[in-house]
Coordinates of C-alpha atoms in Angstrom, one line a residue:
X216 CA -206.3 15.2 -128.0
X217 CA -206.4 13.1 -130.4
X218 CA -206.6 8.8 -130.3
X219 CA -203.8 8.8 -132.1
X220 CA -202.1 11.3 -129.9
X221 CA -202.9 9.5 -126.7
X222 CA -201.9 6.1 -127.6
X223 CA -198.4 7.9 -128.6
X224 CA -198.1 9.4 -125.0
X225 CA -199.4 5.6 -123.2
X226 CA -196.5 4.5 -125.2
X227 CA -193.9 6.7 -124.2
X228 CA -194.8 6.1 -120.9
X229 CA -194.6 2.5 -120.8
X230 CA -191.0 2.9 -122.4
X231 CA -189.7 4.9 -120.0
X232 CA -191.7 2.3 -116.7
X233 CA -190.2 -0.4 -118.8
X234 CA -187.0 1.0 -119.0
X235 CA -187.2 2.3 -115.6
X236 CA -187.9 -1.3 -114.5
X237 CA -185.4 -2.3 -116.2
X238 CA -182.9 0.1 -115.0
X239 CA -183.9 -1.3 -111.5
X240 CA -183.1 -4.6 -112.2
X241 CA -179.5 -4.3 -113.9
X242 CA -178.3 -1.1 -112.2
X243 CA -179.7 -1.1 -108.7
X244 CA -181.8 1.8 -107.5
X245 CA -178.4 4.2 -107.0
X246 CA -177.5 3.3 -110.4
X247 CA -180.8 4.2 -111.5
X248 CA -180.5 7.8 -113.3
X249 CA -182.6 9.3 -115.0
X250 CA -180.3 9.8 -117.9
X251 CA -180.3 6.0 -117.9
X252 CA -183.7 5.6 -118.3
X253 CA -183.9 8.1 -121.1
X254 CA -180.9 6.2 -123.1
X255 CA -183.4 2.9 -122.3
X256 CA -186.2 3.4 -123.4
X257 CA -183.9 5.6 -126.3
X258 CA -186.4 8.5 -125.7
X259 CA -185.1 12.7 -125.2
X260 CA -185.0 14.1 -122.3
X261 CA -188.1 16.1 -123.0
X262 CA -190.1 13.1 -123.6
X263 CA -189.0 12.3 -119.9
X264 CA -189.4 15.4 -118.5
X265 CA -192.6 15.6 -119.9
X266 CA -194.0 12.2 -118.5
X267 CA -192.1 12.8 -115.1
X268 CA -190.6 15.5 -113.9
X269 CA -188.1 13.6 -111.2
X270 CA -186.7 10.0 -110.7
X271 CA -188.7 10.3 -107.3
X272 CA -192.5 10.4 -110.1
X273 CA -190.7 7.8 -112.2
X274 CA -190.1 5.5 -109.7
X275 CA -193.3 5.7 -107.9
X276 CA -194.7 5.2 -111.5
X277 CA -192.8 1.9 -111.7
X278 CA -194.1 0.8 -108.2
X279 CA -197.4 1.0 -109.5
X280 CA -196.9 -0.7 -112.7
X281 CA -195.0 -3.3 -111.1
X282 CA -197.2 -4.2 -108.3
X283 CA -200.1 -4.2 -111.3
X284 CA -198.3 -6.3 -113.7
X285 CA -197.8 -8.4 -110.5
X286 CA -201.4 -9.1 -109.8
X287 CA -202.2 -9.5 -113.8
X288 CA -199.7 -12.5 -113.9
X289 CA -201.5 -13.3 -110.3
X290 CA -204.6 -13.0 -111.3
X291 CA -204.5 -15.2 -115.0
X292 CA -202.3 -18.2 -112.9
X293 CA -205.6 -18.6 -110.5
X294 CA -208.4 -18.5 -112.6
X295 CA -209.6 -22.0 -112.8
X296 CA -208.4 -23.0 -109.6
X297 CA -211.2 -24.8 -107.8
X298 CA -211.1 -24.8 -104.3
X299 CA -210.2 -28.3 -102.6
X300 CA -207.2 -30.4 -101.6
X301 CA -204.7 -29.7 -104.5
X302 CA -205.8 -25.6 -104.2
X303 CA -203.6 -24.7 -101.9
X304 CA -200.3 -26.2 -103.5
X305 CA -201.7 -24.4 -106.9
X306 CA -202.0 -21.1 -105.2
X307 CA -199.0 -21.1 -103.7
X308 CA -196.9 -21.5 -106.6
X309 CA -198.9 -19.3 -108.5
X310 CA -198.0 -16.6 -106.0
X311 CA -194.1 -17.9 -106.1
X312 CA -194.3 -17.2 -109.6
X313 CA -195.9 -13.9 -109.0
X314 CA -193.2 -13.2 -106.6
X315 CA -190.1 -13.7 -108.8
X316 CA -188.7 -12.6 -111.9
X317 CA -187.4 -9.2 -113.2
X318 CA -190.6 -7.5 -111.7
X319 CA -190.2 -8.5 -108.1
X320 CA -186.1 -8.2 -108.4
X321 CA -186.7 -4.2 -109.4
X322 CA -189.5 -4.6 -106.3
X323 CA -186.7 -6.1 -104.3
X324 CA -184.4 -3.2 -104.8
X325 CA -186.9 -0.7 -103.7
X326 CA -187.9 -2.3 -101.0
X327 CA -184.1 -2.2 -99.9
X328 CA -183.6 1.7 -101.4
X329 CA -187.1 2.6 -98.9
X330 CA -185.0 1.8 -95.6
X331 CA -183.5 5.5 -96.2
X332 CA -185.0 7.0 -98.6
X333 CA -188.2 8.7 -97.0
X334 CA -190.0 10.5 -100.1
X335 CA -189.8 6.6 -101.7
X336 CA -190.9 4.6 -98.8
X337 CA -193.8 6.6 -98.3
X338 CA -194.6 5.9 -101.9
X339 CA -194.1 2.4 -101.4
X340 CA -196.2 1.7 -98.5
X341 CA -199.5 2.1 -100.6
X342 CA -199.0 0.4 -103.2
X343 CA -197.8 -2.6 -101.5
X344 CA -200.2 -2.3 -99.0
X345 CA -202.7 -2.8 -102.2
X346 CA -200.8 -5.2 -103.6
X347 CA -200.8 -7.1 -100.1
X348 CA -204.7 -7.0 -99.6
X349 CA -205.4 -8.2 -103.1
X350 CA -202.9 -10.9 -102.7
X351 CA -204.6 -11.9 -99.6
X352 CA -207.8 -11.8 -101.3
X353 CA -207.2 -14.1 -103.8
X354 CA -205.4 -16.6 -101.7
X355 CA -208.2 -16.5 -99.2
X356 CA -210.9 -16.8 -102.4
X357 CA -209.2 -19.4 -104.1
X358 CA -208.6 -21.8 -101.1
X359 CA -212.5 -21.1 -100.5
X360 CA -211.8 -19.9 -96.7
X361 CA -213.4 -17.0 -95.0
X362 CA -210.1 -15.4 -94.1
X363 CA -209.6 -17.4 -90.7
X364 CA -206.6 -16.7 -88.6
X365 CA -204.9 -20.2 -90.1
X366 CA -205.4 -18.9 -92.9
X367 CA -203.9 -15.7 -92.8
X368 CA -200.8 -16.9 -90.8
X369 CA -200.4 -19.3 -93.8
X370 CA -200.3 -16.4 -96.1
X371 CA -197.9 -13.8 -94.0
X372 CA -195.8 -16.8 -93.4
X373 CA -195.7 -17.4 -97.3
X374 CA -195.2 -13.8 -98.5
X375 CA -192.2 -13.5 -95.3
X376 CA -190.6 -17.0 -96.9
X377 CA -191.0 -15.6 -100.8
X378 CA -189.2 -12.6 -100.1
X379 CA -186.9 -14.3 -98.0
X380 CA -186.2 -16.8 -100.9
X381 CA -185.9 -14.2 -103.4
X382 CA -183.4 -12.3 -101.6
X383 CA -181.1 -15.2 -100.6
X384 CA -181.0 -15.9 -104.1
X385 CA -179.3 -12.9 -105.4
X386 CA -176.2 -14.6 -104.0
X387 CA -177.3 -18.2 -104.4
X388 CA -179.6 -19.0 -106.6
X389 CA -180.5 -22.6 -106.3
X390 CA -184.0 -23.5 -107.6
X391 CA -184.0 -27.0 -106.2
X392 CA -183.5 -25.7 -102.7
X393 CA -185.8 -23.2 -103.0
X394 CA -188.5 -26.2 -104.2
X395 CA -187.2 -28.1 -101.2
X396 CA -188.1 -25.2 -98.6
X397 CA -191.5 -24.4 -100.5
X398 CA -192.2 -28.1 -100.3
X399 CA -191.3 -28.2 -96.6
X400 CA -193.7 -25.1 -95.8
X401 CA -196.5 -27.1 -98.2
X402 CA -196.4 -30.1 -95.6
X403 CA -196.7 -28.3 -92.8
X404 CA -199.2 -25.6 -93.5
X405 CA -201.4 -27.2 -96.0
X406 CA -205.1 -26.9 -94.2
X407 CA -206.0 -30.0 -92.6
X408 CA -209.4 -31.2 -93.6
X409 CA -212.4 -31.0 -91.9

């Protein structure tokens, strides 16, 4: 195959993720079709078919791309970040940031979709369990800790509150309270110093 040939095909692909994403986020995962995603990303149907042969493979697809463009934005908001007194606050909102948006809205839905859908909870699980270690690794590395048991109540308690936040604001979504409870959770779980 040619290099011409293959960048064609990556791009195909990331339409129909992107449009899958996409789908995700205005439509819901029941409103998700794969017809939709086709008329999306304004590919045929044997473009689709030939990338992924059910919504099930799309989908999983999209959990993977998501939880990786996830970690890319992660990962460029904490380089730099030295460890000290004003890390933690910095880490955290990078990961809010991480942990909001179109992204974690389509993650939101899947999440949701998982509770009965077997075939796409068991796709799930991995990739947010990857998504959760490498989270967790760069909160820990960042705050310059050795992954002590304050620590990693600080950042289950985070991730918990984040998702928490994210779903309350699909029926109210008010930024300054959402500052106001981060800033609460700040005060109170900041490390104390040594």
């Amino acid at each position: 195959m040619t290099s011409l040939r293959i960048q064609q095909r990556e791009r195909t692909r990331r339409q129909l993720l992107d449009a899958a994403v996409a789908c995700l986020v205005d439509y819901g995962y029941a409103g998700t079709t794969t017809q939709r995603v086709q008329e999306r990303a304004n590919l045929s149907r044997g473009a689709l078919l030939h990338h992924f042969s059910s919504k099930a493979e799309l989908l999983v697809a999209a959990i993977h791309l998501i939880a990786d463009e996830r970690l890319k934005a992660l990962h460029a908001a904490v380089d730099g970040i030295e460890p000290g007194p004003r890390a933690f606050a910095q880490v955290v909102n990078a990961i809010q940031d991480a942990m909001s948006g179109p992204p974690f809205v389509a993650a939101l839905e899947l999440w949701m979709s998982s509770r009965t859908d077997t075939e796409l909870r068991e796709a799930l699980i991995p990739a947010e369990r990857r998504l959760g270690r490498e989270l967790r690794d760069i909160f820990t590395r960042a705050l310059g800790d050795d992954d002590s048991r304050q620590t990693r109540v600080a950042f289950n308690s985070l991730v918990v509150l984040l998702r928490g936040l994210a779903v309350t604001s699909v029926l109210r979504d008010d930024a300054e309270r959402s500052d106001e409870v981060i800033n609460y959770w700040l005060e109170r779980m900041a490390p104390t110093k040594a």
